[in-house]
Amino acid sequence: MNETTEPDFGPLAGLIGTWTGDKGLDLAPEPDGSEQSPYYETLSFEAVGNVENAESQLLAAVRYVQVVRRKSNGELLHDQTGYWIWDAAAQTVMQSLTIPRAVCVLAGGAYSAAPTPGAGVCLQVKAKLGDPDWGVVQSPFMWDKARTLSFSHELRIEDDKLSYVETTRLEIYGRSFEHKDHNELSRQR
Ligand code: HEM
């Protein structure tokens, strides 16, 4: 950690705050097909600050918690926590995430900004099983029965609106399945 210099959150600066949205849709695997679940969620981001690695890399990190509930009955559908991390020198965006199924992902990528200042930013990160840089780690059970093969995430922020599209490719029930999630959220004031 390094608290002496002011953190540069770069494209992550707009994330900080609490967001809610009820336009979520999940497509999840079932043994005999798939299930679509409309959902609502709270996504909270908090500044961590600067992190220094090997006295040479300076990162800025934002911690997040995502709680997703099924619209039909309020039941917990998904819980996730992690960090978004910005490496200004390498112009790299990273997302580390963990879910309570015993699956962890470290995804990496970049951002693109709309041409007009303040018009928004798009964060794009990816990970692939076996990739030495941006990979997936999972328990032996998940490896055998519900393996995560890849993960891709595109998140857009424009003022007080946030939207994302996430695709997690799974190997489950003897087939490959694209587990998809998207939602639109508003910043809580
Ligand atoms: C908004 C995001 C997400 C939602 C709402 C969601 C929801 C779900 C649901 C409803 C299932 C079906 C099984 C069940 O009913 O418990 C499922 C399965 C699964 N999800 Fe997600 N998920 C999300 C994101 C992710 C991410 C990011 C990963 C991993 C990187 C992941 C990995 C898995 C795996 C491995 C399964 C298969 C386990 C099973 O079906 O028994 N999910 N998810």
Short mmCIF file of N, CA, C and O in Angstrom, two decimals, residues 21-30 34-42 66-81 98-101 142 164 166 168 170 179-183:
data_model
loop_
_atom_site.label_atom_id
_atom_site.label_comp_id
_atom_site.label_asym_id
_atom_site.label_seq_id
_atom_site.Cartn_x
_atom_site.Cartn_y
_atom_site.Cartn_z
N GLY A 21 -30.06 -1.56 -9.71
CA GLY A 21 -30.73 -1.73 -10.99
C GLY A 21 -31.62 -2.95 -10.97
O GLY A 21 -31.29 -3.95 -10.31
N ASP A 22 -32.74 -2.89 -11.69
CA ASP A 22 -33.68 -4.01 -11.67
C ASP A 22 -34.03 -4.51 -13.07
O ASP A 22 -35.10 -5.05 -13.29
N LYS A 23 -33.11 -4.28 -14.01
CA LYS A 23 -33.37 -4.74 -15.39
C LYS A 23 -32.46 -5.91 -15.75
O LYS A 23 -32.20 -6.16 -16.92
N GLY A 24 -31.98 -6.62 -14.72
CA GLY A 24 -31.03 -7.71 -14.97
C GLY A 24 -31.69 -8.93 -15.57
O GLY A 24 -32.87 -9.22 -15.32
N LEU A 25 -30.90 -9.63 -16.38
CA LEU A 25 -31.37 -10.91 -16.94
C LEU A 25 -30.20 -11.89 -16.93
O LEU A 25 -29.13 -11.58 -17.46
N ASP A 26 -30.45 -13.05 -16.33
CA ASP A 26 -29.43 -14.10 -16.24
C ASP A 26 -29.85 -15.28 -17.10
O ASP A 26 -31.02 -15.67 -17.09
N LEU A 27 -28.91 -15.82 -17.84
CA LEU A 27 -29.15 -17.07 -18.58
C LEU A 27 -28.19 -18.10 -17.99
O LEU A 27 -26.96 -17.96 -18.11
N ALA A 28 -28.75 -19.10 -17.31
CA ALA A 28 -27.93 -20.09 -16.59
C ALA A 28 -28.24 -21.50 -17.08
O ALA A 28 -29.34 -21.77 -17.58
N PRO A 29 -27.27 -22.40 -16.93
CA PRO A 29 -27.47 -23.77 -17.43
C PRO A 29 -28.37 -24.60 -16.54
O PRO A 29 -28.37 -24.44 -15.32
N GLU A 30 -29.11 -25.48 -17.16
CA GLU A 30 -29.92 -26.49 -16.46
C GLU A 30 -29.56 -27.82 -17.12
O GLU A 30 -29.15 -27.84 -18.28
N SER A 34 -31.76 -24.52 -20.32
CA SER A 34 -31.28 -23.31 -19.66
C SER A 34 -32.43 -22.66 -18.92
O SER A 34 -33.59 -23.01 -19.14
N GLU A 35 -32.07 -21.70 -18.04
CA GLU A 35 -33.10 -20.98 -17.31
C GLU A 35 -32.81 -19.49 -17.40
O GLU A 35 -31.66 -19.08 -17.20
N GLN A 36 -33.83 -18.69 -17.69
CA GLN A 36 -33.68 -17.24 -17.72
C GLN A 36 -34.26 -16.68 -16.44
O GLN A 36 -35.42 -16.99 -16.11
N SER A 37 -33.50 -15.83 -15.73
CA SER A 37 -34.02 -15.24 -14.50
C SER A 37 -33.86 -13.73 -14.53
O SER A 37 -32.72 -13.23 -14.51
N PRO A 38 -34.96 -13.00 -14.54
CA PRO A 38 -34.87 -11.56 -14.35
C PRO A 38 -34.39 -11.27 -12.94
O PRO A 38 -34.77 -11.98 -12.00
N TYR A 39 -33.52 -10.25 -12.77
CA TYR A 39 -32.98 -9.98 -11.44
C TYR A 39 -32.79 -8.50 -11.16
O TYR A 39 -32.80 -7.66 -12.07
N TYR A 40 -32.63 -8.19 -9.87
CA TYR A 40 -32.23 -6.85 -9.44
C TYR A 40 -30.97 -6.99 -8.60
O TYR A 40 -30.68 -8.09 -8.10
N GLU A 41 -30.24 -5.89 -8.46
CA GLU A 41 -28.96 -6.02 -7.75
C GLU A 41 -28.52 -4.70 -7.11
O GLU A 41 -28.98 -3.62 -7.50
N THR A 42 -27.60 -4.82 -6.16
CA THR A 42 -26.87 -3.67 -5.62
C THR A 42 -25.39 -3.94 -5.86
O THR A 42 -24.89 -5.03 -5.58
N GLN A 66 -21.10 -7.24 -5.08
CA GLN A 66 -22.30 -7.33 -5.94
C GLN A 66 -23.26 -8.35 -5.33
O GLN A 66 -22.87 -9.49 -5.10
N VAL A 67 -24.48 -7.92 -5.08
CA VAL A 67 -25.49 -8.83 -4.53
C VAL A 67 -26.69 -8.81 -5.48
O VAL A 67 -27.28 -7.77 -5.73
N VAL A 68 -27.00 -10.00 -6.02
CA VAL A 68 -28.03 -10.14 -7.06
C VAL A 68 -29.18 -10.99 -6.54
O VAL A 68 -28.93 -12.08 -6.00
N ARG A 69 -30.41 -10.51 -6.70
CA ARG A 69 -31.58 -11.28 -6.23
C ARG A 69 -32.58 -11.49 -7.35
O ARG A 69 -32.77 -10.63 -8.21
N ARG A 70 -33.24 -12.65 -7.30
CA ARG A 70 -34.25 -13.01 -8.29
C ARG A 70 -35.47 -12.10 -8.12
O ARG A 70 -35.95 -11.91 -7.00
N LYS A 71 -35.96 -11.58 -9.25
CA LYS A 71 -37.09 -10.66 -9.18
C LYS A 71 -38.36 -11.33 -8.66
O LYS A 71 -39.14 -10.74 -7.93
N SER A 72 -38.55 -12.58 -9.06
CA SER A 72 -39.82 -13.25 -8.75
C SER A 72 -40.03 -13.46 -7.25
O SER A 72 -41.15 -13.37 -6.77
N ASN A 73 -38.93 -13.73 -6.50
CA ASN A 73 -39.14 -14.07 -5.08
C ASN A 73 -38.08 -13.47 -4.14
O ASN A 73 -38.10 -13.77 -2.94
N GLY A 74 -37.17 -12.66 -4.65
CA GLY A 74 -36.18 -12.01 -3.80
C GLY A 74 -35.04 -12.91 -3.36
O GLY A 74 -34.14 -12.50 -2.62
N GLU A 75 -35.03 -14.16 -3.84
CA GLU A 75 -34.00 -15.12 -3.43
C GLU A 75 -32.63 -14.71 -3.99
O GLU A 75 -32.55 -14.15 -5.09
N LEU A 76 -31.57 -14.98 -3.20
CA LEU A 76 -30.20 -14.64 -3.63
C LEU A 76 -29.84 -15.49 -4.85
O LEU A 76 -29.91 -16.72 -4.80
N LEU A 77 -29.42 -14.81 -5.92
CA LEU A 77 -29.12 -15.51 -7.17
C LEU A 77 -27.61 -15.56 -7.41
O LEU A 77 -27.09 -16.50 -8.01
N HIS A 78 -26.92 -14.52 -6.90
CA HIS A 78 -25.48 -14.44 -7.17
C HIS A 78 -24.85 -13.46 -6.18
O HIS A 78 -25.43 -12.41 -5.90
N ASP A 79 -23.66 -13.82 -5.69
CA ASP A 79 -22.93 -12.95 -4.77
C ASP A 79 -21.48 -12.92 -5.26
O ASP A 79 -20.93 -13.99 -5.56
N GLN A 80 -20.93 -11.74 -5.38
CA GLN A 80 -19.58 -11.63 -5.95
C GLN A 80 -18.82 -10.49 -5.29
O GLN A 80 -19.42 -9.46 -4.97
N THR A 81 -17.54 -10.69 -5.10
CA THR A 81 -16.73 -9.60 -4.57
C THR A 81 -15.37 -9.59 -5.27
O THR A 81 -14.95 -10.61 -5.82
N THR A 98 -14.18 -13.06 -7.08
CA THR A 98 -14.40 -14.37 -6.50
C THR A 98 -15.89 -14.56 -6.24
O THR A 98 -16.58 -13.60 -5.90
N ILE A 99 -16.37 -15.79 -6.46
CA ILE A 99 -17.78 -16.10 -6.20
C ILE A 99 -17.82 -17.30 -5.26
O ILE A 99 -16.89 -18.12 -5.25
N PRO A 100 -18.89 -17.42 -4.47
CA PRO A 100 -18.90 -18.47 -3.45
C PRO A 100 -19.17 -19.88 -3.98
O PRO A 100 -19.48 -20.78 -3.20
N ARG A 101 -19.00 -20.09 -5.28
CA ARG A 101 -19.01 -21.45 -5.83
C ARG A 101 -17.60 -22.03 -5.82
O ARG A 101 -17.37 -23.11 -6.34
N MET A 142 -15.54 -28.07 -9.15
CA MET A 142 -15.98 -27.23 -10.27
C MET A 142 -15.20 -27.59 -11.54
O MET A 142 -15.76 -27.59 -12.63
N TYR A 164 -23.73 -3.28 -17.87
CA TYR A 164 -22.70 -4.27 -18.17
C TYR A 164 -23.28 -5.46 -18.91
O TYR A 164 -24.48 -5.73 -18.84
N GLU A 166 -21.91 -9.54 -19.43
CA GLU A 166 -20.90 -10.48 -18.94
C GLU A 166 -21.18 -11.84 -19.57
O GLU A 166 -22.33 -12.27 -19.59
N THR A 168 -19.85 -15.83 -19.33
CA THR A 168 -18.99 -16.83 -18.68
C THR A 168 -19.24 -18.14 -19.42
O THR A 168 -20.35 -18.66 -19.41
N LEU A 170 -19.06 -21.95 -19.78
CA LEU A 170 -18.95 -23.09 -18.86
C LEU A 170 -18.93 -24.40 -19.63
O LEU A 170 -19.50 -24.49 -20.74
N HIS A 179 -23.07 -18.73 -20.26
CA HIS A 179 -23.80 -18.19 -19.11
C HIS A 179 -23.72 -16.66 -19.23
O HIS A 179 -22.62 -16.10 -19.16
N LYS A 180 -24.88 -16.01 -19.44
CA LYS A 180 -24.85 -14.57 -19.76
C LYS A 180 -25.62 -13.75 -18.74
O LYS A 180 -26.67 -14.20 -18.26
N ASP A 181 -25.10 -12.56 -18.48
CA ASP A 181 -25.74 -11.65 -17.54
C ASP A 181 -25.62 -10.22 -18.04
O ASP A 181 -24.56 -9.83 -18.52
N HIS A 182 -26.70 -9.48 -17.91
CA HIS A 182 -26.60 -8.05 -18.19
C HIS A 182 -27.56 -7.29 -17.30
O HIS A 182 -28.58 -7.84 -16.87
N ASN A 183 -27.21 -6.03 -17.03
CA ASN A 183 -28.10 -5.18 -16.23
C ASN A 183 -27.78 -3.72 -16.49
O ASN A 183 -26.72 -3.39 -17.06
#
